[in-house]
Tab-separated table of C-alpha atoms in Angstrom:
chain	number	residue	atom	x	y	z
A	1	UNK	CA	-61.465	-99.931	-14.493
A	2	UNK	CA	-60.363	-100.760	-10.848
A	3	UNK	CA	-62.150	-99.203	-7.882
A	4	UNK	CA	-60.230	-99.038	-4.790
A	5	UNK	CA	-62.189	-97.298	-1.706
A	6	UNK	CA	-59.321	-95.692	0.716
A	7	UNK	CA	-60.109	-95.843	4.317
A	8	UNK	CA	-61.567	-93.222	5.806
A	9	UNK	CA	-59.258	-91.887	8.608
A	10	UNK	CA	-61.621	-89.732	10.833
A	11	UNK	CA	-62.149	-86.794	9.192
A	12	UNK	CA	-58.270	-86.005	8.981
A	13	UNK	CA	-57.499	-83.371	5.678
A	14	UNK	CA	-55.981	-86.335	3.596
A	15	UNK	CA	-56.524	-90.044	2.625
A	16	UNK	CA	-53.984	-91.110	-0.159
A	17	UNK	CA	-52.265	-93.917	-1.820
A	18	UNK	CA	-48.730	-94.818	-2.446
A	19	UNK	CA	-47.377	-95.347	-5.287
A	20	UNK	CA	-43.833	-97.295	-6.019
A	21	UNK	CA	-43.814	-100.310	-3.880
A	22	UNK	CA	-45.681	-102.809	-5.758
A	23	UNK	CA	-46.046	-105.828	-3.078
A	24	UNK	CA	-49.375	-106.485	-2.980
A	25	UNK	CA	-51.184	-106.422	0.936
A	26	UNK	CA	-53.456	-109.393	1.599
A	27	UNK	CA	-56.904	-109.017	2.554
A	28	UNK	CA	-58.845	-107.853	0.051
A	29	UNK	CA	-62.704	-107.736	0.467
A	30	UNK	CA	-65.842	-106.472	-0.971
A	31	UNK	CA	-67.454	-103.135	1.311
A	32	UNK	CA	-70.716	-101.194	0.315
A	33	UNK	CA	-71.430	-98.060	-1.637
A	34	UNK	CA	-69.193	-95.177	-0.153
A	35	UNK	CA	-71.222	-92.935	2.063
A	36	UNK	CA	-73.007	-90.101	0.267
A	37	UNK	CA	-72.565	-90.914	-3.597
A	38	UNK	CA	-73.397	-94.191	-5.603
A	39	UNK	CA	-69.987	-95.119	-6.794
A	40	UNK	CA	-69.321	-98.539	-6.432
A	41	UNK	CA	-66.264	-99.541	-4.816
A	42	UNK	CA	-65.290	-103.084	-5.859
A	43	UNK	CA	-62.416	-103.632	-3.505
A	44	UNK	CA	-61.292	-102.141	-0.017
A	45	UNK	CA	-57.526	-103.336	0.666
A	46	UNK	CA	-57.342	-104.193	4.453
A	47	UNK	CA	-54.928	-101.137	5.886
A	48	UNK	CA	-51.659	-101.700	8.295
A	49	UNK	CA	-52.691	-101.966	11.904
A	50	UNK	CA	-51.650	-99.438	13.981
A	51	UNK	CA	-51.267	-99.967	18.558
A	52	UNK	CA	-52.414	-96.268	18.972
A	53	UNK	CA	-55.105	-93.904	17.637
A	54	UNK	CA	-56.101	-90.569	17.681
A	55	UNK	CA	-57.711	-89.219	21.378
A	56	UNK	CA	-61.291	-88.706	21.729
A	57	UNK	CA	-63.034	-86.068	20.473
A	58	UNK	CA	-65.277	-85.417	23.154
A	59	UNK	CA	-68.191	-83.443	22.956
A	60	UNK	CA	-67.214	-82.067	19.552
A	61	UNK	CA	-69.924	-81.151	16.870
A	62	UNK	CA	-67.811	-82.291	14.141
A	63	UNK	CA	-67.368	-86.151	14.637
A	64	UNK	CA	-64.581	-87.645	12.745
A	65	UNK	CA	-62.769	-84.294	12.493
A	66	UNK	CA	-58.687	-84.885	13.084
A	67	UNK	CA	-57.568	-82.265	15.370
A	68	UNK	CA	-53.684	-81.886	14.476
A	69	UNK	CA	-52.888	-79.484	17.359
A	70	UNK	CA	-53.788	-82.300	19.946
A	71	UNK	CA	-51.145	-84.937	18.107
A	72	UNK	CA	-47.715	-85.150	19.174
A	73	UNK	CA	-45.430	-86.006	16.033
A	74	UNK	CA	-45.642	-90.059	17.037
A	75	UNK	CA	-48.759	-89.858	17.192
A	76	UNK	CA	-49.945	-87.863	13.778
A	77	UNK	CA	-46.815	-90.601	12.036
A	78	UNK	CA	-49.170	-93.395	13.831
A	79	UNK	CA	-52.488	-91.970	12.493
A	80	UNK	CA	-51.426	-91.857	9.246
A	81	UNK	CA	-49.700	-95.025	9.323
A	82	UNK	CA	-52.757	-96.535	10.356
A	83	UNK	CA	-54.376	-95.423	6.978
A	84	UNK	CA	-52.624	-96.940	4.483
A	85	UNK	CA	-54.621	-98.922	2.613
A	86	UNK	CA	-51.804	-101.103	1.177
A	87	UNK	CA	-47.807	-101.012	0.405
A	88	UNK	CA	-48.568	-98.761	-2.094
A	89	UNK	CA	-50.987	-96.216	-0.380
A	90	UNK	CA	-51.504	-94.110	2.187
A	91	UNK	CA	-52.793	-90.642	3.454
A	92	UNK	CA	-50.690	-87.248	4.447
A	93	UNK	CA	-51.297	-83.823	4.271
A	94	UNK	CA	-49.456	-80.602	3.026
A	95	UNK	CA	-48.816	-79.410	6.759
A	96	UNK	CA	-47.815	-82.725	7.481
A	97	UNK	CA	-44.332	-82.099	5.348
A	98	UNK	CA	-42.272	-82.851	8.482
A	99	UNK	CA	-43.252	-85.961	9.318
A	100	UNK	CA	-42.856	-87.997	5.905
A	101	UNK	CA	-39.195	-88.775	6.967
A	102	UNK	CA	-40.466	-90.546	10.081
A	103	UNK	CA	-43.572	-91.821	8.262
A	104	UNK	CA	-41.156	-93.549	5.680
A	105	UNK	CA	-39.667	-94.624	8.216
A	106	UNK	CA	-42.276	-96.486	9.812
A	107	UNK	CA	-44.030	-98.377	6.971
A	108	UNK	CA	-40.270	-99.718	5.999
A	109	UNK	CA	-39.265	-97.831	2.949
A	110	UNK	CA	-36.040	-96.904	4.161
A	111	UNK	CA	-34.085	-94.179	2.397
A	112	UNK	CA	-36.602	-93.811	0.022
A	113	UNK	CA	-38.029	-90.304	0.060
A	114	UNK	CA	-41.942	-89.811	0.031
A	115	UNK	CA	-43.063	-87.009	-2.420
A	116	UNK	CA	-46.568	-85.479	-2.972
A	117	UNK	CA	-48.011	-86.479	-6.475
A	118	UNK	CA	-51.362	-84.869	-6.125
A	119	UNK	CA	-53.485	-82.872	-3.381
A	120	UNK	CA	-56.128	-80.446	-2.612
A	121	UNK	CA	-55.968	-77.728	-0.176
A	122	UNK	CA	-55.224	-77.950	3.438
A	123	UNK	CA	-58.411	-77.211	4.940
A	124	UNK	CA	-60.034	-79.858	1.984
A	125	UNK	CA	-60.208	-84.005	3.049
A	126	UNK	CA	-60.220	-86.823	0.623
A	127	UNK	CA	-57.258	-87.969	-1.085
A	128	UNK	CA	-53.297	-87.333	-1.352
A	129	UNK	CA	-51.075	-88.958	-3.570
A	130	UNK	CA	-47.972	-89.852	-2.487
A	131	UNK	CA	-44.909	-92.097	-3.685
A	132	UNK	CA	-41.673	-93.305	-3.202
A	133	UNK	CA	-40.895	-93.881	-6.535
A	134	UNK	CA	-39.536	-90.643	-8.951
A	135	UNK	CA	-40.315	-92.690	-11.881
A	136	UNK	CA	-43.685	-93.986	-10.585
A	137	UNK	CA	-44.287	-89.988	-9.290
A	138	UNK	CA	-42.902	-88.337	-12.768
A	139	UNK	CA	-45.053	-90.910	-15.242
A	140	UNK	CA	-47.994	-90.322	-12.912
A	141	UNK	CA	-47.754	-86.035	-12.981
A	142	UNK	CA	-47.187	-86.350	-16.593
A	143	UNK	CA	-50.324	-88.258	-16.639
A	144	UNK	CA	-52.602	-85.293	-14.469
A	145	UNK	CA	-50.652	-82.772	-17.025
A	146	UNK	CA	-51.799	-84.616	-20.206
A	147	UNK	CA	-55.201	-84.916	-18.576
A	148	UNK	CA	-55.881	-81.343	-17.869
A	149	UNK	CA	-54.516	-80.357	-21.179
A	150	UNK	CA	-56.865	-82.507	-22.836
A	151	UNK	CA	-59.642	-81.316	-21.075
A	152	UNK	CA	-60.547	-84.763	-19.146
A	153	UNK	CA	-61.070	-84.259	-15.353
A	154	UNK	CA	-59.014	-86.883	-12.874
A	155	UNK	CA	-60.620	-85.537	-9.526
A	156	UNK	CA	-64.173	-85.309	-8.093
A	157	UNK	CA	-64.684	-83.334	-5.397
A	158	UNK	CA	-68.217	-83.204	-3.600
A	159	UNK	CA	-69.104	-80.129	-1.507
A	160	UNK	CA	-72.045	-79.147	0.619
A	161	UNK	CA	-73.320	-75.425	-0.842
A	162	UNK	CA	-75.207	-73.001	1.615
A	163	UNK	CA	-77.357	-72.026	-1.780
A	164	UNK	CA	-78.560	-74.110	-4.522
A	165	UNK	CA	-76.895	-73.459	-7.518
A	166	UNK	CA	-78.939	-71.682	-10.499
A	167	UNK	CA	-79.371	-74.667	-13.009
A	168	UNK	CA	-78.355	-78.828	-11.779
A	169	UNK	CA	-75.051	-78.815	-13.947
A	170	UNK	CA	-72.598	-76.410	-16.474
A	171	UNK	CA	-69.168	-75.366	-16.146
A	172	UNK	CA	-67.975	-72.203	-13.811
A	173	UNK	CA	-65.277	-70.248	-15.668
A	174	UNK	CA	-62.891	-67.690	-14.261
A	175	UNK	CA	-59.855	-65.876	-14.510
A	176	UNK	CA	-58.067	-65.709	-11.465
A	177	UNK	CA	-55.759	-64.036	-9.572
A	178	UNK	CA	-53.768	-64.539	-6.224
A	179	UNK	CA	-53.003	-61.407	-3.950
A	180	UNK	CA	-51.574	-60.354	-0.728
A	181	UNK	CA	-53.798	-58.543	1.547
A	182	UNK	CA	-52.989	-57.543	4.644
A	183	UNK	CA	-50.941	-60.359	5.164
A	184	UNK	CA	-52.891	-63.173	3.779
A	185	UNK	CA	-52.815	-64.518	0.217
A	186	UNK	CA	-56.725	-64.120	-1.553
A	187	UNK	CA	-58.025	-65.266	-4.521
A	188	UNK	CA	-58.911	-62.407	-7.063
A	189	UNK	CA	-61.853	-62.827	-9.824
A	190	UNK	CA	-60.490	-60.677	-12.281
A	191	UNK	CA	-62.994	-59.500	-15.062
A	192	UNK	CA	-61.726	-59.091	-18.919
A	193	UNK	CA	-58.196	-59.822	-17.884
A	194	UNK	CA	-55.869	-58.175	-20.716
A	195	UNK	CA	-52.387	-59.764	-22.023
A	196	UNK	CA	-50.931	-58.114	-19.378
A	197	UNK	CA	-52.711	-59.524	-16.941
A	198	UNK	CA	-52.315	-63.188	-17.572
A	199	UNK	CA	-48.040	-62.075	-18.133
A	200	UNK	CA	-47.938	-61.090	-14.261
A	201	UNK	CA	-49.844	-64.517	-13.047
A	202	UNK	CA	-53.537	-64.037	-13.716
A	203	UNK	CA	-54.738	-67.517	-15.273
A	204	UNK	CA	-57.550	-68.685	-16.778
A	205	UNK	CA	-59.698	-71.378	-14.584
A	206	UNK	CA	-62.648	-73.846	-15.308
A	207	UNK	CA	-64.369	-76.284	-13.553
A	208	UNK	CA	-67.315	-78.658	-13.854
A	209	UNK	CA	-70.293	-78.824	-11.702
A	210	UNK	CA	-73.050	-81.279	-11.073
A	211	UNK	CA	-75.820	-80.906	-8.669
A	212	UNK	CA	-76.480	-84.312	-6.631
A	213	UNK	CA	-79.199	-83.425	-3.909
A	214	UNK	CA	-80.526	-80.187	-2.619
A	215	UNK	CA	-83.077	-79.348	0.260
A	216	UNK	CA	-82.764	-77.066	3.084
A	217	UNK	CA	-81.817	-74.253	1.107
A	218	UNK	CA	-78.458	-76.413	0.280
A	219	UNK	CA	-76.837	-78.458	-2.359
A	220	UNK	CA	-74.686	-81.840	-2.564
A	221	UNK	CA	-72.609	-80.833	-5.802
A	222	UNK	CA	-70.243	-82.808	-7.545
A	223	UNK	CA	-67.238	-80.927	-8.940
A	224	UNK	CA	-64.583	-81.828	-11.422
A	225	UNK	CA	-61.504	-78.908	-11.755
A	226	UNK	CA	-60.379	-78.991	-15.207
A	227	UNK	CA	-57.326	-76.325	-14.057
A	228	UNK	CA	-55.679	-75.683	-11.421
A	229	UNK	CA	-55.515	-72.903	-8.987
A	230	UNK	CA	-55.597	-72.135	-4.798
A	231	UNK	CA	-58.583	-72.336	-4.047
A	232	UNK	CA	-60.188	-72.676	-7.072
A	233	UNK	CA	-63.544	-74.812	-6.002
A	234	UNK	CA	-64.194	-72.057	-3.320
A	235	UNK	CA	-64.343	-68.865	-5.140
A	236	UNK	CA	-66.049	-71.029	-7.963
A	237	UNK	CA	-68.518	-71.640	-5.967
A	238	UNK	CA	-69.224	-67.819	-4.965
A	239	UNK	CA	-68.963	-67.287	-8.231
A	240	UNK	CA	-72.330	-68.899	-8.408
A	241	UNK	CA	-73.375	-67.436	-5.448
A	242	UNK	CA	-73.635	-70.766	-3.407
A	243	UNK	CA	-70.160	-70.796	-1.050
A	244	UNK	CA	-69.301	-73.884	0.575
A	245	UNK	CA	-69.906	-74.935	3.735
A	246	UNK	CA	-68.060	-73.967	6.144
A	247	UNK	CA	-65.653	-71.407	3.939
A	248	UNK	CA	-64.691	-69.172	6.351
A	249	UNK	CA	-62.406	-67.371	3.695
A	250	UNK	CA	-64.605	-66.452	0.577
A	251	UNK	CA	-68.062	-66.628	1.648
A	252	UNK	CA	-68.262	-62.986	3.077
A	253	UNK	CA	-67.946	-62.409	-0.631
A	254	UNK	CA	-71.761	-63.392	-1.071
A	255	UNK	CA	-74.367	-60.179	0.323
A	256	UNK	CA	-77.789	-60.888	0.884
A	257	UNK	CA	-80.530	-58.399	0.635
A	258	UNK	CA	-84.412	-59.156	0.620
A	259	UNK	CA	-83.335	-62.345	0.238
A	260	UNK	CA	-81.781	-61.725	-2.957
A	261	UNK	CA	-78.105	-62.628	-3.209
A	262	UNK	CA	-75.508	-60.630	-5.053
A	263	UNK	CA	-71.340	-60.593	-5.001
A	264	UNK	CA	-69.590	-57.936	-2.938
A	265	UNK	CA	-66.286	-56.569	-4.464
A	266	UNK	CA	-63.309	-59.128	-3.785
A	267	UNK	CA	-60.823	-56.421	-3.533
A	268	UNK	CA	-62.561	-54.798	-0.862
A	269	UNK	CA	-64.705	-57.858	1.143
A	270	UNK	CA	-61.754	-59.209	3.998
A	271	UNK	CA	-61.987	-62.946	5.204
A	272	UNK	CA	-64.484	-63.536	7.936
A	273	UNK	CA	-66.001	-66.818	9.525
A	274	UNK	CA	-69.385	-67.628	7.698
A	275	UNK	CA	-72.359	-67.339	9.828
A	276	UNK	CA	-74.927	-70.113	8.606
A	277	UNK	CA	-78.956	-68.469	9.139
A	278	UNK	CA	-80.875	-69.294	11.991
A	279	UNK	CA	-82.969	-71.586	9.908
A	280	UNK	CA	-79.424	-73.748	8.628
A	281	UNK	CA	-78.096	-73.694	12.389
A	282	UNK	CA	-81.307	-75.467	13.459
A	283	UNK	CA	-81.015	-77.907	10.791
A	284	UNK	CA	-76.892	-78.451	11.697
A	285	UNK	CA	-78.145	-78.306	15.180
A	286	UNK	CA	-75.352	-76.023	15.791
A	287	UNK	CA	-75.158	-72.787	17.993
A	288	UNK	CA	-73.320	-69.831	16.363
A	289	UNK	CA	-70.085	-70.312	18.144
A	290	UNK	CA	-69.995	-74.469	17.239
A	291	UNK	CA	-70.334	-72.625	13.413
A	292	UNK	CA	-67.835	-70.879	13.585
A	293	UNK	CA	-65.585	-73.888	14.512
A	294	UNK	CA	-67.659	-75.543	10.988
A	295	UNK	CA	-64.583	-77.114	9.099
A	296	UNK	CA	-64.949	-76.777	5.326
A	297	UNK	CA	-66.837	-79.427	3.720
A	298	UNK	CA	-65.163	-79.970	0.543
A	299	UNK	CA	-64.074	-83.382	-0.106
A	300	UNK	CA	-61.753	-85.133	-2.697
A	301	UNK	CA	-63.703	-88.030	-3.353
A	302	UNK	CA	-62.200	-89.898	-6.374
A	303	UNK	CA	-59.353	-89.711	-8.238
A	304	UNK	CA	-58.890	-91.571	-12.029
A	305	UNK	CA	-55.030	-93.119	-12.443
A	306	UNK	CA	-53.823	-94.681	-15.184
A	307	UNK	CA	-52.921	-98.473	-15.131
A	308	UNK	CA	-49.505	-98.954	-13.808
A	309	UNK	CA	-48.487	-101.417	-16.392
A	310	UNK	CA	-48.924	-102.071	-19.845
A	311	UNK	CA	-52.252	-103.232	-20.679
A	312	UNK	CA	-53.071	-102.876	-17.180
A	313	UNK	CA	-56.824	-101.619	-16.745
A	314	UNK	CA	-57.117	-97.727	-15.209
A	315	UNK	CA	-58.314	-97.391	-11.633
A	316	UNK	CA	-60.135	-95.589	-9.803
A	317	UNK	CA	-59.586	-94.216	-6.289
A	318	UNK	CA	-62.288	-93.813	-3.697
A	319	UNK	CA	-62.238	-91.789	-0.542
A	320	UNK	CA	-65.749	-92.234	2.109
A	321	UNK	CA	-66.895	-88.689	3.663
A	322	UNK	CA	-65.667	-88.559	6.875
A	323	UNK	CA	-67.776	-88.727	10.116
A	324	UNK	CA	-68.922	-85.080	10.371
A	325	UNK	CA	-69.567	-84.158	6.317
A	326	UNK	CA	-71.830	-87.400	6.293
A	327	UNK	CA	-73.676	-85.669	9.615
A	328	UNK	CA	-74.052	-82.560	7.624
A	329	UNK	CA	-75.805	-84.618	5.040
A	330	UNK	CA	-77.746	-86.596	7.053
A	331	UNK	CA	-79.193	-82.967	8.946
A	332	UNK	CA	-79.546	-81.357	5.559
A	333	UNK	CA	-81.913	-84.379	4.367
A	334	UNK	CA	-79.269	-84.364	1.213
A	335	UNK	CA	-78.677	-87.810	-0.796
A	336	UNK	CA	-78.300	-88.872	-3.949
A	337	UNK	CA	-80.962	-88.700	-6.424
């Protein structure tokens, strides 16, 4: 087994690898643990230089967070360019569609289309595949299909928790369902789904979960989605009562009374930005308007590919935490056990 750690590109949604062009980049070194989990990355390949980066952030809560609204189009293509970690890898986003012409472009691959192999959601960072090679980008979604079919996770994601989950590890299983209210698509629990159900689009979802750290009336969980689904991690994770941080979609799902926590009816609970306790805003040293700006901390940390070749050895695919997740852990007291 390989381990490649990706570099970490300032928070931004993505950090990938692309697959097709298999010139090799010079400058490969070792680099320490990756920040918040014990995995340990043998090899970091040096990424392309770049002449511009992002701006400043200024005076914002969340260091390392990308801000895409403050990026012209050279400037996101330049940012992302900046991040490949070799010929064969680099970072993108599903809002960033647009600018893979002009991104292929740039690192040289001429009329060679980039395509999406694998990602999380847009609000999640960590990794995105993405190739230039149909064969390379068929053999390797055959490989996630296989995978998931057989049960064996590819991806772990780690997430920060406002809750501590019930016992340290088990699986979360739901079926799910995705509906349009008032204008938005949601995520549905749907309970004893019939035939019927699972005919018009309700499916069946399951994820692992592994508690790393807790303190601070949060957790550092590990999870592994064994399906998959919009969302899935989210409203798994108010399934157990424990939303993520900074899910400003699902978490109103989760009442509180007496301390006691309890689910509200999905159907009838509407979006609404997640308002932290006074005792977790100290901790974050956030006021309540900086948490309402709190960008979701769900992170796709690894990601298990098959060797390229035959006999080649698998590898695995590292991603760090970016700048402001590793601040949440740092105020939360949470690290690996």
């Amino acid at each position: 087994m390989r381990t490649v750690l990706a570099r970490e590109m300032g928070g931004c949604s993505v950090l990938g690898r692309i697959w097709g062009v298999w010139r090799r980049r010079p400058g490969v070194r070792a680099v320490p643990k990756a920040p918040g989990f014990g995995t340990e990355a043998g090899h970091r390949l040096r990424p392309r230089g770049s002449s511009k980066r992002s701006r400043p952030l200024g005076g914002q809560p969340f260091p390392g967070l990308l801000q895409l609204e403050n990026l012209s189009r050279e400037e996101l293509v330049d940012v992302l360019r900046a991040a490949v970690v070799d010929q064969k890898g680099k970072p993108g986003e599903l809002t960033l569609f647009s600018v893979l012409p002009e991104l292929s472009q740039s690192l040289g691959l001429g009329d060679q289309e980039l395509q999406v192999v694998q990602a999380s959601g847009k609000e999640t960072s960590g990794l995105v595949l993405l190739s230039s090679c149909p064969q390379t980008a068929s053999r390797l979604q055959k490989f996630f299909i296989y995978s998931r079919r057989a049960q064996r996770p590819t991806a772990t994601y780690c997430a920060v928790t406002d809750g501590i989950p019930a016992t340290s590890e088990g699986k979360i299983q739901a079926a799910l369902k995705l509906e349009h209210v008032d204008g938005v698509d949601l995520v549905i629990p749907v309970k004893s789904p019939s035939r019927k159900d699972f005919q018009e689009g309700v499916k069946r979802t399951l994820s692992h979960f592994h508690v790393v750290a807790m303190g601070s009336g949060c957790a550092l969980v590990q999870l592994q989605p064994l399906t998959v689904f919009p969302s899935q991690l989210q409203v798994h994770m108010v399934l157990q009562l424990c939303p993520v941080l900074g899910d400003h979609t699902y978490s109103a799902r989760v009442g509180t009374v007496l301390d006691q926590r309890f689910l509200l009816p999905a159907e009838s609970t509407k979006p609404q930005r997640q308002v932290p306790d006074e005792a977790l805003l100290r901790r974050l040293c956030l006021t309540p308007s900086q948490a309402a700006q709190l960008p979701l901390h769900l992170h796709l940390h690894c990601l298990h590919l098959p060797g390229m070749r035959p006999g080649e050895a698998p590898m695995k695919l590292l991603a760090p935490l970016p700048s402001y997740f590793s601040r949440t852990l740092q105020c939360l007291g949470l690290h690996q056990q």
